[in-house]
Coordinates of C-alpha atoms in Angstrom, one line a residue:
Chain A
X1 CA 46.0 -24.9 2.7
X2 CA 46.2 -21.7 4.8
X3 CA 46.4 -21.6 8.5
X4 CA 42.9 -21.5 10.0
X5 CA 41.9 -19.1 12.8
X6 CA 40.6 -20.8 15.9
X7 CA 37.2 -19.1 15.4
X8 CA 36.9 -20.5 11.6
X9 CA 34.1 -23.2 11.0
X10 CA 33.9 -25.6 8.3
X11 CA 30.8 -25.7 6.4
X12 CA 29.1 -28.8 5.1
X13 CA 26.8 -28.5 2.3
X14 CA 24.6 -31.5 1.5
X15 CA 22.4 -32.1 -1.2
X16 CA 21.4 -28.7 -1.5
X17 CA 18.6 -27.8 -4.1
X18 CA 16.8 -24.8 -5.2
X19 CA 14.0 -25.0 -7.5
X20 CA 12.1 -21.7 -9.0
X21 CA 9.0 -23.4 -10.2
X22 CA 9.9 -26.2 -12.8
X23 CA 13.6 -24.6 -13.1
X24 CA 16.2 -26.0 -11.0
X25 CA 18.7 -23.4 -10.1
X26 CA 20.8 -25.5 -7.8
X27 CA 20.5 -29.3 -8.2
X28 CA 21.5 -31.5 -5.2
X29 CA 24.9 -29.7 -4.5
X30 CA 27.1 -31.4 -1.9
X31 CA 30.5 -30.0 -0.9
X32 CA 32.3 -29.7 2.4
X33 CA 34.4 -26.7 3.1
X34 CA 37.3 -27.0 5.6
X35 CA 37.7 -24.5 8.6
X36 CA 39.6 -21.6 7.1
X37 CA 39.6 -23.0 3.5
X38 CA 39.0 -20.4 0.7
X39 CA 36.6 -21.9 -1.8
X40 CA 35.6 -20.1 -4.9
X41 CA 32.2 -21.0 -6.9
X42 CA 33.0 -20.4 -10.6
X43 CA 30.8 -20.7 -13.4
X44 CA 29.1 -19.1 -16.2
X45 CA 26.1 -16.4 -15.5
X46 CA 23.1 -18.6 -14.5
X47 CA 24.9 -21.8 -13.4
X48 CA 23.7 -21.4 -9.9
X49 CA 26.7 -20.2 -8.0
X50 CA 25.0 -17.1 -6.8
X51 CA 22.0 -18.8 -5.8
X52 CA 24.1 -21.1 -3.9
X53 CA 26.0 -18.3 -2.1
X54 CA 22.3 -16.6 -1.2
X55 CA 21.4 -19.8 0.3
X56 CA 24.4 -19.9 2.5
X57 CA 23.7 -16.2 3.5
X58 CA 20.2 -17.1 4.1
X59 CA 18.7 -14.7 1.4
X60 CA 17.3 -17.8 -0.4
X61 CA 15.6 -20.7 1.2
X62 CA 16.6 -24.1 -0.2
X63 CA 14.0 -26.3 -1.5
X64 CA 15.7 -29.3 -0.1
X65 CA 19.0 -30.0 1.6
X66 CA 21.2 -28.9 4.6
X67 CA 23.8 -26.3 5.3
X68 CA 25.9 -26.7 8.5
X69 CA 28.4 -24.4 9.9
X70 CA 30.6 -26.4 12.2
X71 CA 27.7 -28.5 14.0
X72 CA 24.9 -25.9 13.5
X73 CA 22.2 -26.5 11.0
X74 CA 21.4 -23.0 9.5
X75 CA 19.0 -23.7 6.6
X76 CA 16.1 -22.1 8.7
X77 CA 18.2 -19.1 10.4
X78 CA 17.3 -15.8 9.1
X79 CA 20.4 -14.1 7.7
X80 CA 21.0 -11.8 10.4
X81 CA 21.2 -14.8 13.1
X82 CA 23.8 -16.6 10.8
X83 CA 27.0 -14.4 11.8
X84 CA 28.2 -14.6 8.4
X85 CA 30.2 -11.9 6.9
X86 CA 29.2 -10.6 3.2
X87 CA 30.6 -8.6 0.7
X88 CA 28.5 -7.8 -2.4
X89 CA 29.0 -7.2 -5.8
X90 CA 28.3 -3.4 -5.8
X91 CA 29.8 -3.2 -2.1
X92 CA 26.3 -1.9 -0.6
X93 CA 28.2 0.7 1.3
X94 CA 25.7 3.0 3.4
X95 CA 25.9 6.4 1.8
X96 CA 24.3 8.1 4.6
X97 CA 27.0 7.1 7.1
X98 CA 30.8 7.8 7.1
X99 CA 33.4 5.2 6.7
X100 CA 34.1 4.6 10.4
X101 CA 30.0 4.2 10.8
X102 CA 29.7 1.7 8.0
X103 CA 32.2 -0.4 9.6
X104 CA 30.8 0.1 13.0
X105 CA 27.3 -0.9 12.0
X106 CA 27.7 -4.4 12.7
X107 CA 29.4 -3.8 16.1
X108 CA 26.7 -1.6 17.3
X109 CA 24.2 -4.3 16.4
X110 CA 26.1 -6.4 18.7
X111 CA 26.2 -3.9 21.7
X112 CA 29.9 -3.4 21.4
X113 CA 30.9 -0.3 23.5
X114 CA 31.9 3.0 21.9
X115 CA 35.6 2.8 22.9
X116 CA 36.0 -0.8 21.6
X117 CA 34.1 0.2 18.7
X118 CA 36.4 2.6 17.7
X119 CA 39.4 0.5 18.6
X120 CA 38.3 -2.3 16.3
X121 CA 37.2 -0.1 13.5
X122 CA 40.7 1.9 13.4
X123 CA 42.4 -1.9 13.5
X124 CA 40.3 -3.2 10.7
X125 CA 41.2 -0.1 8.5
X126 CA 44.7 -0.6 9.2
X127 CA 44.3 -4.0 8.1
X128 CA 42.8 -2.9 4.6
X129 CA 45.5 -0.2 4.4
X130 CA 42.9 2.5 4.7
X131 CA 44.2 3.5 8.3
X132 CA 42.7 7.0 9.2
X133 CA 39.7 7.2 6.8
X134 CA 37.0 6.9 9.5
X135 CA 35.6 10.2 8.9
X136 CA 35.4 9.9 4.9
X137 CA 32.3 10.0 3.2
X138 CA 31.3 7.1 1.1
X139 CA 31.2 9.1 -1.9
X140 CA 34.8 10.5 -1.6
X141 CA 36.0 7.0 -1.9
X142 CA 37.5 5.3 -5.1
X143 CA 36.2 2.0 -6.4
X144 CA 39.2 0.1 -4.9
X145 CA 38.8 1.8 -1.6
X146 CA 35.1 1.2 -1.4
X147 CA 36.0 -2.6 -2.1
X148 CA 38.2 -2.4 1.0
X149 CA 35.6 -0.6 3.2
X150 CA 33.0 -3.3 2.2
X151 CA 35.6 -5.9 3.0
X152 CA 36.5 -4.2 6.5
X153 CA 32.8 -4.0 7.4
X154 CA 32.4 -7.7 6.6
X155 CA 35.0 -8.9 8.6
X156 CA 35.2 -6.4 11.5
X157 CA 32.8 -8.4 13.9
X158 CA 34.8 -11.5 13.2
X159 CA 32.1 -13.7 11.3
X160 CA 32.6 -17.3 11.3
X161 CA 32.5 -17.3 7.5
X162 CA 33.2 -14.7 4.8
X163 CA 31.3 -14.8 1.6
X164 CA 32.0 -12.7 -1.2
X165 CA 29.6 -12.1 -4.5
X166 CA 32.0 -11.2 -7.3
X167 CA 33.7 -9.2 -5.4
X168 CA 36.1 -7.4 -7.6
X169 CA 33.7 -7.4 -10.8
X170 CA 33.4 -3.8 -10.7
X171 CA 37.0 -2.8 -10.7
X172 CA 39.2 -2.3 -13.7
X173 CA 41.7 -5.2 -14.6
X174 CA 44.7 -3.7 -12.9
X175 CA 43.1 -3.1 -9.6
X176 CA 41.5 -6.4 -9.8
X177 CA 44.7 -8.0 -10.3
X178 CA 46.0 -6.3 -7.1
X179 CA 42.9 -6.8 -4.9
X180 CA 43.0 -10.6 -5.9
X181 CA 46.5 -11.1 -4.1
X182 CA 45.5 -8.7 -1.4
X183 CA 42.4 -10.7 -0.6
X184 CA 44.4 -13.7 -0.6
X185 CA 47.2 -12.2 1.6
X186 CA 44.4 -11.1 4.0
X187 CA 42.6 -14.4 4.1
X188 CA 46.2 -16.2 4.8
X189 CA 46.5 -13.8 7.7
X190 CA 43.0 -14.1 9.4
X191 CA 42.3 -17.5 8.2
X192 CA 38.5 -17.4 7.9
X193 CA 36.5 -19.8 5.8
X194 CA 35.8 -17.7 2.7
X195 CA 33.4 -18.8 -0.1
X196 CA 33.6 -16.4 -2.8
X197 CA 31.6 -16.4 -6.4
X198 CA 33.0 -15.4 -9.5
X199 CA 32.7 -16.1 -13.3
X200 CA 36.3 -14.8 -13.8
X201 CA 38.5 -18.0 -13.9
X202 CA 41.9 -16.1 -13.4
X203 CA 40.4 -14.7 -10.1
X204 CA 39.4 -18.2 -9.0
X205 CA 42.9 -19.8 -9.6
X206 CA 44.7 -16.7 -7.9
X207 CA 42.8 -16.6 -4.8
X208 CA 41.3 -19.9 -3.8
X209 CA 42.7 -23.1 -2.1
X210 CA 39.9 -24.9 -4.0
X211 CA 37.6 -24.1 -7.1
X212 CA 34.1 -25.5 -7.4
X213 CA 33.0 -25.4 -11.1
X214 CA 29.2 -24.9 -11.6
X215 CA 27.3 -25.9 -14.8
X216 CA 23.6 -25.7 -15.0
X217 CA 22.9 -25.8 -11.3
X218 CA 25.3 -28.7 -10.7
X219 CA 28.9 -29.0 -9.4
X220 CA 31.0 -30.2 -12.3
X221 CA 34.2 -30.4 -10.5
X222 CA 35.8 -29.4 -7.2
X223 CA 39.4 -29.4 -7.0
X224 CA 42.5 -27.2 -6.2
X225 CA 43.5 -24.7 -8.9
X226 CA 46.3 -26.5 -10.2
X227 CA 44.4 -30.0 -10.5
X228 CA 41.5 -28.4 -11.9
X229 CA 43.9 -27.1 -14.8
X230 CA 45.9 -30.2 -15.1
X231 CA 43.2 -32.7 -14.5
X232 CA 39.8 -31.5 -15.7
X233 CA 37.2 -34.1 -15.5
X234 CA 35.4 -33.1 -18.4
X235 CA 35.4 -31.1 -21.6
X236 CA 33.3 -28.5 -20.1
X237 CA 35.9 -28.0 -17.3
X238 CA 38.9 -28.0 -19.6
X239 CA 36.8 -25.3 -22.0
X240 CA 36.1 -23.2 -19.1
X241 CA 39.3 -23.2 -17.4
X242 CA 41.9 -21.9 -19.6
X243 CA 42.1 -22.5 -23.4
X244 CA 42.2 -25.8 -25.0
X245 CA 41.4 -27.6 -28.3
X246 CA 39.8 -31.1 -28.4
X247 CA 40.5 -33.9 -30.6
X248 CA 38.1 -36.9 -31.0
X249 CA 39.8 -40.2 -30.1
X250 CA 39.1 -43.8 -31.0
X251 CA 39.4 -46.7 -28.6
X252 CA 41.6 -49.5 -30.0
X253 CA 43.2 -52.6 -28.4
X254 CA 46.0 -51.2 -26.1
X255 CA 44.6 -47.8 -25.6
X256 CA 43.4 -44.6 -27.4
X257 CA 44.4 -43.5 -31.1
X258 CA 44.1 -40.4 -32.9
X259 CA 43.9 -40.8 -36.8
X260 CA 45.0 -44.3 -36.5
X261 CA 47.9 -43.5 -34.5
X262 CA 48.1 -44.7 -30.8
X263 CA 48.7 -42.1 -28.2
X264 CA 51.0 -42.2 -25.4
X265 CA 49.0 -41.2 -22.4
X266 CA 50.0 -39.6 -19.1
X267 CA 47.6 -41.7 -17.4
X268 CA 46.7 -45.3 -19.0
X269 CA 43.6 -45.5 -16.9
X270 CA 42.2 -42.5 -19.2
X271 CA 41.5 -44.9 -21.9
X272 CA 38.4 -46.1 -20.1
X273 CA 36.7 -42.7 -19.7
X274 CA 33.3 -42.7 -21.7
X275 CA 33.2 -40.6 -25.0
X276 CA 37.0 -39.8 -24.7
X277 CA 38.5 -36.8 -26.1
X278 CA 42.1 -35.3 -26.2
X279 CA 42.6 -32.0 -24.6
X280 CA 45.2 -30.0 -25.7
X281 CA 46.3 -26.9 -23.9
X282 CA 47.9 -24.4 -26.5
X283 CA 50.9 -23.7 -24.4
X284 CA 51.7 -27.4 -24.0
X285 CA 52.3 -28.1 -27.8
X286 CA 55.5 -27.2 -29.8
X287 CA 55.4 -26.4 -33.4
X288 CA 58.3 -27.7 -35.4
X289 CA 59.1 -27.6 -39.2
X290 CA 57.5 -31.1 -40.6
X291 CA 60.2 -34.0 -40.3
X292 CA 62.5 -32.2 -38.0
X293 CA 61.4 -34.1 -34.8
X294 CA 61.8 -37.7 -34.2
X295 CA 59.3 -39.8 -32.8
X296 CA 59.6 -41.5 -29.6
X297 CA 57.5 -43.1 -26.7
X298 CA 57.3 -40.0 -24.7
X299 CA 56.1 -37.6 -27.3
X300 CA 52.8 -37.8 -29.5
X301 CA 52.9 -36.2 -33.0
X302 CA 50.4 -34.6 -35.1
X303 CA 51.0 -33.6 -38.8
X304 CA 49.4 -30.5 -40.3
X305 CA 49.5 -27.0 -42.0
X306 CA 49.9 -23.7 -40.5
X307 CA 46.6 -21.8 -41.0
X308 CA 47.3 -18.6 -39.3
X309 CA 50.0 -16.9 -36.9
X310 CA 48.8 -14.3 -34.5
X311 CA 51.1 -12.1 -32.7
X312 CA 49.9 -11.4 -29.0
X313 CA 52.7 -9.7 -27.4
X314 CA 54.1 -12.2 -24.9
X315 CA 53.2 -15.0 -27.1
X316 CA 52.2 -16.0 -30.6
X317 CA 48.9 -18.0 -31.5
X318 CA 49.2 -20.5 -34.2
X319 CA 46.1 -22.0 -35.7
X320 CA 47.2 -25.5 -37.2
X321 CA 44.9 -27.6 -39.4
X322 CA 45.7 -31.3 -39.1
X323 CA 45.7 -33.8 -41.8
X324 CA 42.6 -35.4 -40.1
X325 CA 40.7 -32.2 -40.7
X326 CA 40.7 -31.1 -37.0
X327 CA 41.8 -27.5 -35.9
X328 CA 44.3 -26.9 -33.1
X329 CA 45.6 -23.7 -31.4
X330 CA 49.4 -23.7 -30.3
X331 CA 50.8 -21.0 -28.2
X332 CA 54.6 -20.4 -28.6
X333 CA 56.1 -18.1 -26.0
X334 CA 57.8 -15.1 -27.5
X335 CA 61.6 -15.4 -27.1
X336 CA 63.5 -14.0 -30.0
X337 CA 65.8 -16.8 -30.5
X338 CA 62.7 -19.0 -31.0
X339 CA 60.7 -16.7 -32.8
X340 CA 62.9 -16.3 -35.8
X341 CA 62.7 -19.9 -36.6
X342 CA 59.0 -20.5 -36.4
X343 CA 57.0 -21.7 -39.3
X344 CA 54.7 -19.1 -41.0
X345 CA 51.3 -19.5 -42.8
X346 CA 51.0 -22.2 -45.0
X347 CA 54.0 -24.2 -44.1
X348 CA 53.8 -27.9 -43.1
X349 CA 54.6 -28.6 -39.5
X350 CA 54.7 -31.1 -36.8
X351 CA 53.1 -30.6 -33.5
X352 CA 54.6 -32.2 -30.5
X353 CA 53.1 -33.1 -27.5
X354 CA 54.8 -34.7 -24.2
X355 CA 53.3 -37.8 -23.0
X356 CA 52.8 -36.2 -19.7
X357 CA 50.7 -33.6 -21.1
X358 CA 48.5 -36.0 -23.1
X359 CA 45.4 -35.9 -21.3
X360 CA 42.3 -37.4 -22.1
X361 CA 38.8 -35.7 -20.7
X362 CA 35.0 -37.1 -21.0
X363 CA 33.7 -35.5 -23.9
X364 CA 30.3 -34.3 -22.6
X365 CA 28.9 -30.9 -23.6
Chain B
X1 CA 22.1 23.2 -25.7
X2 CA 22.7 26.1 -27.8
X3 CA 19.4 27.3 -29.8
X4 CA 19.4 28.3 -33.4
X5 CA 16.1 29.8 -33.4
X6 CA 16.5 33.7 -32.9
X7 CA 14.4 35.2 -30.0
X8 CA 12.4 37.6 -32.5
X9 CA 11.1 34.3 -34.4
X10 CA 10.0 32.8 -30.8
X11 CA 8.0 35.8 -29.5
X12 CA 4.7 34.0 -30.4
X13 CA 6.0 31.2 -27.7
X14 CA 6.8 33.5 -24.9
X15 CA 3.5 35.1 -25.5
X16 CA 1.8 31.8 -25.2
X17 CA 3.8 30.7 -22.1
X18 CA 2.7 34.0 -20.5
X19 CA -1.0 33.6 -21.2
X20 CA -0.7 29.9 -19.9
X21 CA 0.8 31.0 -16.8
X22 CA -1.5 33.9 -16.3
X23 CA -4.8 31.4 -16.5
X24 CA -2.7 29.0 -14.4
X25 CA -1.6 31.2 -11.6
X26 CA -3.7 34.4 -11.3
X27 CA -6.8 32.5 -10.4
X28 CA -4.9 31.3 -7.3
X29 CA -3.2 34.4 -6.6
X30 CA -6.3 36.9 -7.0
X31 CA -7.7 35.8 -3.5
X32 CA -4.5 37.1 -1.8
X33 CA -5.4 41.1 -2.7
X34 CA -9.1 40.4 -2.2
X35 CA -8.4 39.1 1.3
X36 CA -6.9 42.4 2.2
X37 CA -9.9 44.4 0.8
X38 CA -11.8 47.1 2.7
X39 CA -15.1 46.0 0.9
X40 CA -17.9 44.4 2.4
X41 CA -18.2 42.0 -0.4
X42 CA -15.9 40.0 -2.7
X43 CA -14.5 42.3 -5.2
X44 CA -11.6 43.0 -7.6
X45 CA -10.0 45.2 -7.7
X46 CA -10.2 46.2 -4.1
X47 CA -11.5 49.8 -3.3
X48 CA -9.1 49.9 -0.3
X49 CA -7.0 47.9 2.1
X50 CA -7.8 46.5 5.7
X51 CA -7.0 43.6 8.0
X52 CA -10.6 43.3 9.0
X53 CA -11.1 39.9 7.3
X54 CA -8.3 38.3 9.1
X55 CA -9.8 39.7 12.3
X56 CA -13.1 38.5 11.1
X57 CA -11.5 35.0 10.8
X58 CA -9.6 34.9 14.1
X59 CA -12.5 36.4 15.9
X60 CA -15.2 33.7 14.9
X61 CA -15.3 30.4 16.7
X62 CA -16.7 28.5 13.7
X63 CA -13.7 29.3 11.7
X64 CA -11.2 28.6 14.4
X65 CA -12.9 25.3 15.4
X66 CA -13.1 24.0 11.9
X67 CA -9.6 25.1 11.2
X68 CA -8.5 23.1 14.3
X69 CA -10.7 19.9 13.2
X70 CA -9.0 20.2 9.6
X71 CA -5.3 20.4 11.2
X72 CA -6.0 17.3 13.4
X73 CA -7.4 15.4 10.6
X74 CA -4.7 16.5 8.1
X75 CA -2.2 15.5 10.8
X76 CA -3.8 12.2 11.5
X77 CA -4.1 11.5 7.8
X78 CA -0.6 12.3 7.4
X79 CA 0.7 9.9 9.8
X80 CA -1.8 7.0 8.8
X81 CA -1.4 7.2 5.0
X82 CA 2.4 7.7 5.1
X83 CA 3.0 4.7 7.1
X84 CA 0.7 2.6 5.2
X85 CA 1.5 4.1 1.6
X86 CA 5.1 3.6 2.4
X87 CA 4.5 0.0 3.7
X88 CA 2.6 -0.8 0.6
X89 CA 5.1 0.6 -1.6
X90 CA 8.0 -1.3 0.1
X91 CA 6.0 -4.6 -0.2
X92 CA 5.1 -4.2 -3.8
X93 CA 8.6 -3.0 -4.6
X94 CA 10.4 -5.9 -2.9
X95 CA 7.7 -8.5 -3.1
X96 CA 7.2 -10.6 -6.3
X97 CA 3.6 -12.2 -5.9
X98 CA 0.7 -13.0 -8.1
X99 CA -1.5 -9.9 -6.8
X100 CA 1.1 -7.2 -7.2
X101 CA -0.4 -5.4 -10.0
X102 CA -4.0 -5.9 -8.7
X103 CA -3.2 -4.5 -5.3
X104 CA -1.1 -1.6 -7.0
X105 CA -4.0 -0.7 -9.2
X106 CA -6.8 -0.8 -6.2
X107 CA -4.4 1.4 -4.2
X108 CA -4.2 4.2 -7.0
X109 CA -7.9 3.7 -7.8
X110 CA -9.1 6.7 -5.6
X111 CA -7.2 8.9 -7.7
X112 CA -9.2 8.1 -10.9
X113 CA -12.6 7.8 -9.1
X114 CA -14.5 11.0 -8.9
X115 CA -14.6 12.1 -5.5
X116 CA -18.4 12.6 -5.6
X117 CA -18.8 9.0 -6.2
X118 CA -16.4 7.8 -3.5
X119 CA -18.2 10.5 -1.2
X120 CA -21.5 9.1 -1.6
X121 CA -20.3 5.4 -1.1
X122 CA -18.5 6.5 2.2
X123 CA -21.7 8.3 3.3
X124 CA -23.7 5.1 3.2
X125 CA -21.1 2.9 4.5
X126 CA -20.0 5.3 7.1
X127 CA -23.7 5.8 8.2
X128 CA -24.1 2.1 8.9
X129 CA -20.6 2.0 10.6
X130 CA -21.4 4.9 12.8
X131 CA -18.4 6.8 11.6
X132 CA -20.4 9.9 10.0
X133 CA -19.3 13.3 11.5
X134 CA -16.3 11.7 13.4
X135 CA -12.8 12.5 13.4
X136 CA -11.9 8.9 12.8
X137 CA -14.2 8.7 9.9
X138 CA -12.6 11.6 8.3
X139 CA -8.9 10.4 8.8
X140 CA -10.1 6.9 7.3
X141 CA -11.6 8.7 4.3
X142 CA -8.8 11.2 3.7
X143 CA -6.1 8.2 4.1
X144 CA -7.9 6.5 1.2
X145 CA -7.7 9.4 -0.9
X146 CA -4.0 10.3 0.3
X147 CA -2.5 6.9 0.0
X148 CA -2.2 7.1 -3.8
X149 CA -0.1 10.1 -3.5
X150 CA 2.1 8.4 -0.9
X151 CA 2.5 5.2 -3.0
X152 CA 3.4 7.1 -5.9
X153 CA 6.0 9.3 -4.2
X154 CA 7.5 6.3 -2.3
X155 CA 7.6 4.1 -5.3
X156 CA 9.4 6.7 -7.3
X157 CA 11.8 6.7 -3.9
X158 CA 12.6 3.0 -3.8
X159 CA 13.2 2.9 -7.3
X160 CA 16.2 5.0 -6.9
X161 CA 17.5 3.1 -3.8
X162 CA 19.8 -0.1 -4.0
X163 CA 18.0 -2.8 -2.2
X164 CA 21.1 -4.9 -1.5
X165 CA 22.0 -2.2 1.1
X166 CA 19.4 -3.8 3.0
X167 CA 20.4 -7.4 2.4
X168 CA 24.1 -6.2 3.5
X169 CA 22.7 -4.8 6.6
X170 CA 20.8 -8.1 7.4
X171 CA 23.9 -10.2 6.9
X172 CA 25.6 -7.9 9.3
X173 CA 23.4 -8.8 12.0
X174 CA 20.2 -6.5 11.6
X175 CA 16.8 -7.9 11.4
X176 CA 14.7 -6.9 8.6
X177 CA 12.8 -4.3 10.5
X178 CA 15.9 -2.9 11.9
X179 CA 17.6 -2.9 8.5
X180 CA 14.6 -1.1 7.2
X181 CA 14.6 1.6 9.8
X182 CA 18.5 2.1 10.0
X183 CA 19.6 1.9 6.7
X184 CA 16.7 2.3 4.1
X185 CA 14.6 5.0 5.7
X186 CA 17.3 7.5 6.5
X187 CA 18.1 7.3 2.5
X188 CA 14.4 7.9 1.7
X189 CA 14.0 10.8 4.3
X190 CA 13.1 13.1 1.4
X191 CA 10.7 10.9 -0.1
X192 CA 9.0 10.4 3.0
X193 CA 8.7 13.9 4.0
X194 CA 7.5 14.7 0.5
X195 CA 4.7 12.0 0.8
X196 CA 3.9 13.3 4.3
X197 CA 3.3 16.8 3.1
X198 CA 1.4 15.7 0.1
X199 CA -1.0 13.5 2.4
X200 CA -1.3 16.2 4.7
X201 CA -2.1 18.8 2.0
X202 CA -4.6 16.4 0.2
X203 CA -6.5 15.9 3.6
X204 CA -6.4 19.8 4.3
X205 CA -7.5 20.7 0.9
X206 CA -10.3 18.1 0.6
X207 CA -13.7 19.3 0.0
X208 CA -16.1 16.9 -1.7
X209 CA -16.0 14.0 1.0
X210 CA -15.8 16.2 4.0
X211 CA -19.1 17.9 2.8
X212 CA -20.6 14.5 3.0
X213 CA -19.3 12.8 5.9
X214 CA -18.2 15.8 8.3
X215 CA -20.8 18.1 10.3
X216 CA -21.5 19.9 13.5
X217 CA -18.5 20.4 15.7
X218 CA -16.2 18.0 13.4
X219 CA -16.7 20.1 10.3
X220 CA -13.6 20.8 8.2
X221 CA -12.3 24.2 7.3
X222 CA -13.3 23.3 4.0
X223 CA -16.9 22.2 4.7
X224 CA -17.4 25.4 6.6
X225 CA -16.0 27.3 3.6
X226 CA -18.5 25.7 1.6
X227 CA -21.6 26.2 3.6
X228 CA -20.5 29.9 4.3
X229 CA -20.2 30.6 0.5
X230 CA -23.7 29.3 0.0
X231 CA -25.2 31.5 2.6
X232 CA -23.3 34.9 2.4
X233 CA -20.3 35.9 0.6
X234 CA -18.0 37.9 2.5
X235 CA -14.3 38.3 2.2
X236 CA -13.5 36.3 5.1
X237 CA -13.3 33.4 2.5
X238 CA -10.6 35.1 0.7
X239 CA -8.8 35.5 3.9
X240 CA -9.0 31.7 4.7
X241 CA -8.0 30.7 1.3
X242 CA -4.8 32.9 1.8
X243 CA -4.0 31.2 5.1
X244 CA -4.9 27.7 3.2
X245 CA -2.6 28.8 0.3
X246 CA 0.3 29.5 2.8
X247 CA 0.0 26.1 4.6
X248 CA -0.2 24.2 1.3
X249 CA 2.8 26.1 -0.2
X250 CA 5.5 27.3 2.3
X251 CA 6.2 23.8 3.6
X252 CA 7.0 22.2 0.2
X253 CA 9.1 25.1 -0.7
X254 CA 11.2 25.0 2.4
X255 CA 11.6 21.2 1.7
X256 CA 13.0 21.9 -1.7
X257 CA 15.2 24.2 -0.2
X258 CA 16.6 22.0 2.1
X259 CA 17.0 19.3 -0.5
X260 CA 18.8 21.5 -2.8
X261 CA 21.1 22.7 0.0
X262 CA 21.8 19.1 0.8
X263 CA 22.7 18.2 -2.7
X264 CA 25.2 20.8 -2.9
X265 CA 28.4 19.9 -0.8

């Protein structure tokens, strides 16, 4: 958790809903965001994450529920009275103003004097590493620079909360990765409570303190990136964050079994989940020639045949057909001494899974 | 794109184009030489040249008074129609409500309805409302016919504008009205000016309704032209037409030049 600025406010969202006729875009969502926290709303398109952001900003009126910034209820406040900075997907810089005028816009509205205005614009430009750009026209800026200016304009008036709607989606991959790190660094420096919306899981995992995953208007899970990846509560989350294969497991006395074979679980309590499914992350499995590894209580073993091997640069992706009929993906990193000895298509193999990577998820969806 | 048809084979096309241009433009331009004629009646080609018909125009009170009425009515119409039309275009563009299509059609309707029909209707409505032969009545009537032009121009303008800029302005602390005036409107400057010019010209050139609802000291220039034409035809009409042509064409041309210069950095 990052250091929070003294002016940062916590956000309390409780039972917030938004209906459009019979369609429920956001369905009784409750989540508390700590002062200075960076929360990302992640979900497929149409999952309600943007609608939630628009309700926080004041552009959409909730059908029911409450949003509090600190101890102030803001549901009925218009956007301009919320004192929330917002970065839009397309940046929405004002093309009829220079860079400096764009950034000074919120300051002028707040009656900040000329001198102080210029000073603060200069400071925030330094912060986004575009010092001296005051007099540039918006049309002279590259995509990445526009992104920084939009960010500068949204934070220059020291808003209590910063909202970002798909802030990096218009940038190419390389720039996006640089900006992810940079936004995170900026956040750590300013400690502003930040809520960002994205459909890019990598972006969510890289930037956030916590990620809230949306599915069909509901909050599916809110957790720190690591927990979300390691301990997804449902098949939907496991599928959405990272890659995974799923195996159906049966409840037996003493736990869960796959193909009649009792599984050694990381957490024995997982056996009680409804509709349990075994989640297999491709990078957590090891593929070895059949019969080469010994069984022990810290390892689960699955038998199968290699269906294909795909070379993907830094890793190799195996598709293994298990004897029970399920298909599992396995990723082996590309290190020369290992790669030489890996099985190829059609060969019999055993898949090894460490007990502590043996995670069960709820099999809905 | 490079053309593969030789010019020789397209001579018929050039001829046709020239013919179309002549029939379109010549009737408009023919009044110009006629206005400088020395003859006592409208004649083409003029037997000699003089400025007497311009002197006649500037020397007669009926022309100057009615021109002043027309200018004031056109100016009033421009202000009212541009304001209302822009507001309507904004509302129809931004809003999503059930009557959107209907309202839009109703506002555009004066464009499709024959003006004589409008004029007769207005005559009776204005007669009972006491608006006949008044400046206010003229401004209201001309606003009605000018709004479709403003609406169409501004709707096209709003379509090229990214509304999220207004949202961002609001999130930065501007009220909706302030956001509209500081962010949206400055970027639609050329649409607004075009719409205003159109409204001005529509009113300034309007004949049919003016003939019905303006009279006496509040007669418009077009009405006076019309009645003069009926009584005696003298080339002062050509001089007035030439002046009106200048008023209707010069400002849009200047605007076009300004817009082009703005586009080139």
